[in-house]
Amino acid sequence: MDTRWWAVVVLATFPFLGAGGEVPEAPLESWTQLWFFRFLVNAAGYASFIVPGYFLVQYFRRRNYLETGRGLCFPLVKACVFGNEPKASDEPPLTSRTESAETTPTWQALKLLFCATGLQVSYLTWGVLQERVMTQSYGTTATTPGERFTDSQFLVLMNRVLALMVAGLYCVLCKQPRHGAPMYRYSFASLSNVLSSWCQYEALKFVSFPTQVLAKASKVIPVMLMGKLVSRRSYEHWEYLTAGLISVGVSMFLLSSGPEPRSSPATTLSGLILLAGYIAFDSFTSNWQDALFAYKMSSVQMMFGVNLFSCLFTVGSLLEQGALLEGTRFMGRHSEFAAHALLLSVCSACGQIFIFYTIGQFGAAAFTIIMTLRQAFAILLSCLLYDHTVTVVGGLGVAVVFAALLLRVYARGKKRAKKAVPTESPVQKV
């Protein structure tokens, strides 16, 4: 048993060992380009900020700096380490959604159409560009094969920088509740968010985009398992039913779909490990953000805080590796990539704003339905543009998954109708 498990780990980490004598489409230049090595190097770069930051926080707490500190640095240390206790007069009343002076059905329908169109355009374009950047070559001509962009962390940085600018501008222009959370607490959600995004981009080198989308849709299964095993949480019958339908649909798709041109058992295993990492890190991000919302902050403040630390982590890691300059040079060599990366970041940031507006106007149920349909459209669009092979049984599996997701929305909506509790929605979902 130990030998078999060791073989699985080796094949996942060094995919060329299990390629069966076939030449990969994009051969690796050296072992330093392997995804597992890059993950460790990135993690070491983040640790170079987190470990000193941890000791600084502990130092200021042990010194009781909040009571004894003074000087120019005191406000900064207080905001980063201790936070501010919000006053009752500073807390705006929380409402489940924004009430509008215009309540006619036609106006509401137009606003819903606007929200749905904005979400679909933003995230469908984001999905298409994500697959284009990570799976296709740039600079291809009749005589040269071109080159691929391989640094997923650089893309994460570009997304976070623009999202930080949008969130900061929104906070300046629109009144926000008084901020009370210690800034360092954002770093935990930021770290898991950066790692989940990195795994998401990196997985596209090994599995198809439709497989990635279905993996995101099926993350409710490990969340329920962890809730049952760790928290002893109980679930209703419809939750078990929909989770079972999702697992059946995903299995139908994975077992029946035709192989990708550059896939092998080892590379597929690498992709599944990366998708599992994405789901695990993303689940931690959501749970940590839920805890942070106890400080009565807005979603845009959460978006700003998380992206602030994400930029710090990724810039620092890229500088330590010398990869920031290389990513910039790649943009200089390929203007098409620069345009794609910029549009990718714009779509991600605009999509976040549409998320806030849609939930504020129409609630979480309408937003979930729109995003579920977006996932189905994303799979269809990816298959049409990039020629992914999907059999009839695989297509039925996709239909089963999204039927189960819509059933969950319907059942959850009936449950919420009995007791409506306004909640903030976690951000950074893409």
Coordinates of C-alpha atoms in Angstrom, one line a residue:
M1 CA 0.0 0.0 0.0
D2 CA 2.8 2.4 0.9
T3 CA 4.5 1.8 -2.4
R4 CA 1.4 2.5 -4.4
W5 CA 0.8 5.8 -2.6
W6 CA 4.4 6.8 -3.1
A7 CA 4.1 6.1 -6.8
V8 CA 0.9 8.3 -7.0
V9 CA 2.8 11.2 -5.3
V10 CA 5.8 10.9 -7.6
L11 CA 3.6 10.8 -10.7
A12 CA 1.6 13.9 -9.5
T13 CA 4.8 15.8 -8.8
F14 CA 6.9 14.8 -11.8
P15 CA 4.2 14.3 -14.5
F16 CA 6.7 13.5 -17.3
L17 CA 7.6 10.2 -15.6
G18 CA 4.2 8.8 -16.4
A19 CA 3.7 10.2 -19.8
G20 CA 4.1 6.7 -21.4
G21 CA 6.9 7.8 -23.8
E22 CA 4.8 10.5 -25.3
V23 CA 6.3 14.0 -25.7
P24 CA 4.3 16.6 -23.8
E25 CA 3.0 19.5 -25.8
A26 CA 5.0 22.0 -23.7
P27 CA 8.1 20.2 -22.3
L28 CA 9.4 21.3 -19.0
E29 CA 12.7 23.2 -19.1
S30 CA 13.9 21.9 -15.7
W31 CA 12.7 20.5 -12.4
T32 CA 12.4 24.1 -11.1
Q33 CA 9.4 24.6 -13.4
L34 CA 7.4 21.8 -11.8
W35 CA 4.2 23.0 -10.1
F36 CA 5.0 21.5 -6.8
F37 CA 8.4 23.2 -6.6
R38 CA 6.9 26.6 -7.7
F39 CA 4.2 26.1 -5.0
L40 CA 6.9 25.6 -2.3
V41 CA 8.9 28.6 -3.6
N42 CA 5.8 30.8 -3.5
A43 CA 4.9 29.7 0.0
A44 CA 8.4 30.4 1.2
G45 CA 8.1 33.9 -0.2
Y46 CA 4.8 34.5 1.6
A47 CA 6.4 33.1 4.8
S48 CA 9.1 35.7 4.6
F49 CA 6.4 38.3 5.3
I50 CA 4.0 36.3 7.6
V51 CA 6.6 35.0 10.1
P52 CA 8.2 38.4 10.9
G53 CA 4.7 39.9 11.0
Y54 CA 3.5 37.3 13.4
F55 CA 6.4 38.0 15.8
L56 CA 5.7 41.8 15.5
V57 CA 2.1 41.3 16.5
Q58 CA 3.0 39.2 19.4
Y59 CA 5.6 41.7 20.5
F60 CA 3.2 44.6 20.5
R61 CA 0.6 42.6 22.3
R62 CA 3.0 41.4 25.0
R63 CA 4.2 45.0 25.6
N64 CA 0.6 46.2 25.9
Y65 CA 1.4 48.8 23.3
L66 CA -2.2 50.0 23.1
E67 CA -1.9 51.4 26.6
T68 CA 1.8 52.4 26.7
G69 CA 2.5 53.3 23.0
R70 CA 2.9 56.9 21.7
G71 CA 4.4 58.8 18.9
L72 CA 4.0 59.0 15.1
C73 CA 3.7 55.2 14.6
F74 CA 1.0 54.7 17.3
P75 CA -2.0 55.1 15.0
L76 CA -0.5 52.8 12.4
V77 CA 0.4 50.1 15.0
K78 CA -3.1 50.4 16.6
A79 CA -4.9 50.0 13.2
C80 CA -2.7 47.0 12.2
V81 CA -2.5 45.1 15.4
F82 CA -5.4 46.1 17.7
G83 CA -8.0 47.7 15.5
N84 CA -10.7 50.2 16.5
E85 CA -13.8 49.5 18.5
P86 CA -16.7 50.8 16.5
K87 CA -19.1 53.2 18.3
A88 CA -22.8 52.6 18.2
S89 CA -23.3 55.9 16.4
D90 CA -20.7 54.9 13.7
E91 CA -22.5 51.7 12.7
P92 CA -25.0 52.3 9.9
P93 CA -28.2 50.1 10.1
L94 CA -27.7 46.8 8.2
T95 CA -30.4 46.0 5.7
S96 CA -30.8 43.0 3.5
R97 CA -30.9 45.0 0.4
T98 CA -31.1 48.6 -0.8
E99 CA -34.6 50.0 -1.1
S100 CA -35.2 52.0 -4.3
A101 CA -37.6 54.8 -4.9
E102 CA -38.6 53.1 -8.1
T103 CA -40.5 49.9 -7.3
T104 CA -42.4 49.3 -10.5
P105 CA -42.1 45.7 -11.9
T106 CA -40.7 47.0 -15.2
W107 CA -37.9 49.0 -13.4
Q108 CA -37.1 46.0 -11.2
A109 CA -37.0 43.7 -14.2
L110 CA -34.6 46.1 -16.1
K111 CA -32.3 46.3 -13.0
L112 CA -32.3 42.5 -12.8
L113 CA -31.5 42.3 -16.5
F114 CA -28.7 44.8 -16.0
C115 CA -27.2 42.8 -13.1
A116 CA -27.5 39.5 -14.9
T117 CA -25.9 40.9 -18.1
G118 CA -23.1 42.5 -16.1
L119 CA -22.3 39.3 -14.2
Q120 CA -22.5 37.1 -17.3
V121 CA -20.3 39.4 -19.5
S122 CA -17.8 39.9 -16.7
Y123 CA -17.3 36.3 -15.7
L124 CA -17.8 34.7 -19.1
T125 CA -15.1 36.9 -20.5
W126 CA -12.9 36.3 -17.5
G127 CA -13.3 32.5 -18.0
V128 CA -12.5 32.6 -21.7
L129 CA -9.4 34.8 -21.1
Q130 CA -8.2 32.7 -18.2
E131 CA -8.2 29.6 -20.5
R132 CA -6.6 31.5 -23.3
V133 CA -3.7 32.9 -21.2
M134 CA -2.9 29.6 -19.4
T135 CA -3.3 27.1 -22.3
Q136 CA -2.4 28.9 -25.5
S137 CA 0.9 30.2 -26.9
Y138 CA 1.7 33.8 -27.7
G139 CA 3.8 35.0 -30.7
T140 CA 3.1 32.0 -32.8
T141 CA 4.0 32.4 -36.5
A142 CA 4.6 30.1 -39.5
T143 CA 8.2 29.7 -38.5
T144 CA 8.2 30.0 -34.7
P145 CA 6.1 28.0 -32.2
G146 CA 5.7 30.9 -29.8
E147 CA 5.9 30.8 -26.1
R148 CA 3.5 30.2 -23.2
F149 CA 3.0 32.3 -20.1
T150 CA 3.7 30.1 -17.1
D151 CA 3.8 32.3 -14.0
S152 CA 0.3 32.1 -12.4
Q153 CA 1.4 34.3 -9.5
F154 CA 2.0 37.2 -11.8
L155 CA -1.6 37.0 -13.1
V156 CA -2.8 36.8 -9.5
L157 CA -0.9 40.1 -8.8
M158 CA -2.5 41.9 -11.7
N159 CA -6.0 40.9 -10.7
R160 CA -5.4 42.0 -7.1
V161 CA -3.8 45.3 -8.0
L162 CA -6.8 46.4 -10.0
A163 CA -9.3 45.0 -7.5
L164 CA -7.5 47.0 -4.8
M165 CA -7.7 50.2 -6.8
V166 CA -11.4 49.7 -7.5
A167 CA -12.2 48.9 -3.8
G168 CA -10.2 51.8 -2.6
L169 CA -12.0 54.2 -5.0
Y170 CA -15.3 52.8 -4.0
C171 CA -14.5 53.3 -0.3
V172 CA -13.5 56.9 -0.9
L173 CA -16.6 57.8 -3.0
C174 CA -19.2 55.9 -1.0
K175 CA -19.8 56.2 2.8
Q176 CA -18.6 53.1 4.7
P177 CA -19.1 51.9 8.3
R178 CA -16.3 52.8 10.7
H179 CA -13.5 50.2 10.3
G180 CA -12.8 48.2 13.4
A181 CA -11.0 45.0 12.5
P182 CA -7.2 44.7 13.1
M183 CA -5.6 44.9 9.7
Y184 CA -3.4 41.9 10.2
R185 CA -6.5 39.6 10.4
Y186 CA -7.0 40.2 6.7
S187 CA -3.7 38.5 6.0
F188 CA -5.0 35.0 6.7
A189 CA -7.9 35.3 4.2
S190 CA -5.5 37.0 1.8
L191 CA -3.0 34.2 1.9
S192 CA -5.5 31.4 1.3
N193 CA -7.1 33.5 -1.4
V194 CA -3.8 34.0 -3.2
L195 CA -3.0 30.2 -2.9
S196 CA -6.5 29.3 -4.2
S197 CA -6.2 31.6 -7.2
W198 CA -2.7 30.2 -7.9
C199 CA -4.0 26.6 -7.8
Q200 CA -7.0 27.6 -10.0
Y201 CA -4.7 29.1 -12.7
E202 CA -2.1 26.3 -12.5
A203 CA -4.7 23.6 -12.8
L204 CA -5.6 24.7 -16.3
K205 CA -2.2 23.4 -17.4
F206 CA -3.4 19.9 -16.6
V207 CA -7.2 19.7 -16.8
S208 CA -9.8 21.3 -19.1
F209 CA -11.7 24.3 -18.1
P210 CA -15.1 22.4 -18.0
T211 CA -13.5 20.0 -15.5
Q212 CA -12.4 23.0 -13.4
V213 CA -15.8 24.6 -13.4
L214 CA -17.5 21.3 -12.3
A215 CA -14.9 21.0 -9.5
K216 CA -15.9 24.4 -8.2
A217 CA -19.6 23.4 -8.4
S218 CA -18.9 20.2 -6.4
K219 CA -17.1 21.9 -3.5
V220 CA -20.3 21.7 -1.5
I221 CA -19.5 18.0 -1.0
P222 CA -16.2 18.4 1.0
V223 CA -17.7 21.3 2.8
M224 CA -20.6 19.1 4.1
L225 CA -18.2 16.3 4.9
M226 CA -15.9 18.6 7.0
G227 CA -19.0 20.1 8.7
K228 CA -20.2 16.6 9.6
L229 CA -16.8 15.3 10.8
V230 CA -15.3 18.3 12.4
S231 CA -18.3 20.4 13.6
R232 CA -20.8 17.6 14.1
R233 CA -23.2 19.7 12.0
S234 CA -26.5 18.2 10.9
Y235 CA -27.9 18.6 7.4
E236 CA -31.4 18.2 6.0
H237 CA -32.5 15.5 3.6
W238 CA -32.5 17.8 0.5
E239 CA -28.9 18.8 1.2
Y240 CA -27.8 15.1 1.1
L241 CA -29.9 14.6 -2.0
T242 CA -28.4 17.5 -3.9
A243 CA -24.8 16.6 -2.8
G244 CA -25.4 13.1 -4.1
L245 CA -26.7 14.3 -7.4
I246 CA -23.7 16.6 -7.8
S247 CA -21.3 13.8 -7.1
V248 CA -23.1 11.5 -9.6
G249 CA -23.1 14.3 -12.3
V250 CA -19.4 15.1 -11.8
S251 CA -18.6 11.3 -12.0
M252 CA -20.5 11.0 -15.2
F253 CA -18.7 13.9 -16.8
L254 CA -15.2 12.8 -15.7
L255 CA -15.6 9.1 -16.6
S256 CA -17.3 9.6 -20.0
S257 CA -15.6 12.7 -21.5
G258 CA -13.0 12.1 -24.1
P259 CA -9.3 12.6 -23.2
E260 CA -7.7 16.0 -23.8
P261 CA -4.9 16.1 -26.5
R262 CA -2.2 16.7 -23.9
S263 CA -3.5 14.7 -21.0
S264 CA -2.1 11.6 -19.3
P265 CA -2.9 9.9 -16.1
A266 CA -0.1 11.7 -14.3
T267 CA -1.0 15.2 -15.6
T268 CA -4.7 14.6 -14.9
L269 CA -3.8 13.6 -11.3
S270 CA -1.7 16.8 -10.9
G271 CA -4.7 18.8 -12.1
L272 CA -7.0 17.1 -9.6
I273 CA -4.6 17.8 -6.8
L274 CA -4.4 21.4 -7.7
L275 CA -8.2 21.6 -7.9
A276 CA -8.4 20.0 -4.5
G277 CA -6.0 22.7 -3.2
Y278 CA -8.2 25.4 -4.8
I279 CA -11.3 24.1 -3.1
A280 CA -9.6 23.7 0.3
F281 CA -8.0 27.2 0.3
D282 CA -11.2 28.8 -1.1
S283 CA -13.3 27.2 1.7
F284 CA -10.9 28.5 4.3
T285 CA -11.1 32.0 2.7
S286 CA -14.9 32.0 2.9
N287 CA -15.0 30.8 6.5
W288 CA -12.4 33.3 7.7
Q289 CA -14.3 36.2 5.9
D290 CA -17.5 35.1 7.7
A291 CA -15.7 35.5 11.0
L292 CA -14.3 38.9 10.0
F293 CA -17.8 40.2 9.2
A294 CA -18.4 40.2 13.0
Y295 CA -16.6 43.5 13.0
K296 CA -19.6 45.0 11.1
M297 CA -17.5 45.9 8.0
S298 CA -18.9 46.2 4.4
S299 CA -18.0 43.8 1.6
V300 CA -16.0 46.5 -0.1
Q301 CA -13.9 47.1 3.0
M302 CA -13.3 43.3 3.1
M303 CA -12.3 43.4 -0.6
F304 CA -9.9 46.3 0.1
G305 CA -8.3 44.6 3.1
V306 CA -7.8 41.2 1.5
N307 CA -6.5 42.6 -1.8
L308 CA -4.1 44.9 0.1
F309 CA -2.3 42.0 1.7
S310 CA -2.6 39.9 -1.5
C311 CA -0.6 42.6 -3.4
L312 CA 2.0 42.7 -0.6
F313 CA 2.5 38.9 -0.6
T314 CA 2.6 38.5 -4.4
V315 CA 4.8 41.5 -5.1
G316 CA 7.3 40.4 -2.3
S317 CA 7.3 36.8 -3.6
L318 CA 7.8 37.8 -7.2
L319 CA 10.6 40.2 -6.3
E320 CA 12.4 37.6 -4.2
Q321 CA 12.2 35.2 -7.2
G322 CA 13.1 37.8 -9.8
A323 CA 9.9 36.9 -11.6
L324 CA 8.3 40.3 -11.5
L325 CA 10.7 41.7 -14.1
E326 CA 10.3 38.6 -16.3
G327 CA 6.5 38.8 -16.3
T328 CA 6.8 42.5 -17.3
R329 CA 9.2 41.6 -20.1
F330 CA 6.8 38.9 -21.3
M331 CA 4.1 41.6 -21.5
G332 CA 6.5 43.8 -23.5
R333 CA 7.3 41.0 -25.9
H334 CA 3.6 40.1 -26.5
S335 CA 1.2 43.0 -26.5
E336 CA -1.7 40.6 -27.0
F337 CA -0.9 39.0 -23.6
A338 CA -0.7 42.4 -22.0
A339 CA -4.2 43.2 -23.4
H340 CA -5.6 39.8 -22.2
A341 CA -4.1 40.2 -18.7
L342 CA -5.4 43.7 -18.3
L343 CA -8.9 42.7 -19.5
L344 CA -8.8 39.7 -17.3
S345 CA -8.2 42.0 -14.3
V346 CA -10.9 44.4 -15.3
C347 CA -13.5 41.7 -15.6
S348 CA -12.6 40.3 -12.2
A349 CA -12.8 43.7 -10.5
C350 CA -16.0 44.7 -12.3
G351 CA -17.5 41.3 -11.5
Q352 CA -17.0 42.0 -7.8
I353 CA -18.9 45.2 -8.0
F354 CA -21.7 43.5 -9.8
I355 CA -21.8 40.9 -7.1
F356 CA -22.3 43.5 -4.4
Y357 CA -24.9 45.4 -6.3
T358 CA -26.9 42.3 -7.3
I359 CA -27.0 40.9 -3.7
G360 CA -27.9 44.3 -2.4
Q361 CA -30.8 44.8 -4.8
F362 CA -32.2 41.3 -5.2
G363 CA -30.7 39.1 -2.5
A364 CA -28.4 36.1 -2.5
A365 CA -30.9 33.6 -4.1
A366 CA -31.1 35.6 -7.3
F367 CA -27.4 36.1 -7.4
T368 CA -26.8 32.3 -6.9
I369 CA -29.1 31.5 -9.8
I370 CA -27.4 33.9 -12.1
M371 CA -23.9 32.6 -11.2
T372 CA -25.1 28.9 -11.6
L373 CA -26.3 29.7 -15.1
R374 CA -23.0 31.5 -15.7
Q375 CA -21.1 28.3 -14.9
A376 CA -23.2 26.3 -17.4
F377 CA -22.7 29.0 -20.1
A378 CA -18.9 29.0 -19.3
I379 CA -18.7 25.2 -20.0
L380 CA -20.6 25.6 -23.3
L381 CA -18.5 28.5 -24.4
S382 CA -15.2 26.8 -23.5
C383 CA -16.2 23.7 -25.5
L384 CA -17.1 25.8 -28.5
L385 CA -14.0 28.0 -28.5
Y386 CA -11.4 25.5 -27.5
D387 CA -12.8 22.2 -28.9
H388 CA -13.1 20.2 -25.7
T389 CA -14.6 16.8 -26.2
V390 CA -17.8 16.1 -24.2
T391 CA -19.9 13.0 -24.8
V392 CA -23.6 12.7 -24.5
V393 CA -23.2 11.0 -21.1
G394 CA -20.8 13.8 -20.0
G395 CA -23.3 16.4 -21.1
L396 CA -26.0 14.7 -19.1
G397 CA -23.7 14.7 -16.1
V398 CA -23.2 18.5 -16.5
A399 CA -27.0 18.9 -16.6
V400 CA -27.4 16.8 -13.4
V401 CA -24.9 19.0 -11.6
F402 CA -26.6 22.2 -12.5
A403 CA -30.1 20.8 -11.8
A404 CA -28.9 19.9 -8.4
L405 CA -27.4 23.4 -7.8
L406 CA -30.7 25.0 -8.8
L407 CA -32.6 22.6 -6.5
R408 CA -30.3 23.7 -3.6
V409 CA -31.1 27.4 -4.4
Y410 CA -34.9 26.6 -4.4
A411 CA -34.8 24.6 -1.2
R412 CA -32.6 27.2 0.6
G413 CA -34.9 30.0 -0.6
K414 CA -37.9 28.3 1.0
K415 CA -35.9 27.8 4.2
R416 CA -34.8 31.5 4.3
A417 CA -38.4 32.6 3.7
K418 CA -39.2 31.4 7.2
K419 CA -36.5 33.5 8.9
A420 CA -34.8 36.3 6.9
V421 CA -31.4 37.3 8.3
P422 CA -29.4 39.9 6.5
T423 CA -25.9 38.8 5.9
E424 CA -22.9 40.0 4.1
S425 CA -21.6 37.9 1.2
P426 CA -18.0 36.8 1.3
V427 CA -15.9 38.3 -1.5
Q428 CA -13.0 37.0 -3.7
K429 CA -15.0 34.1 -5.1
V430 CA -13.1 34.0 -8.5

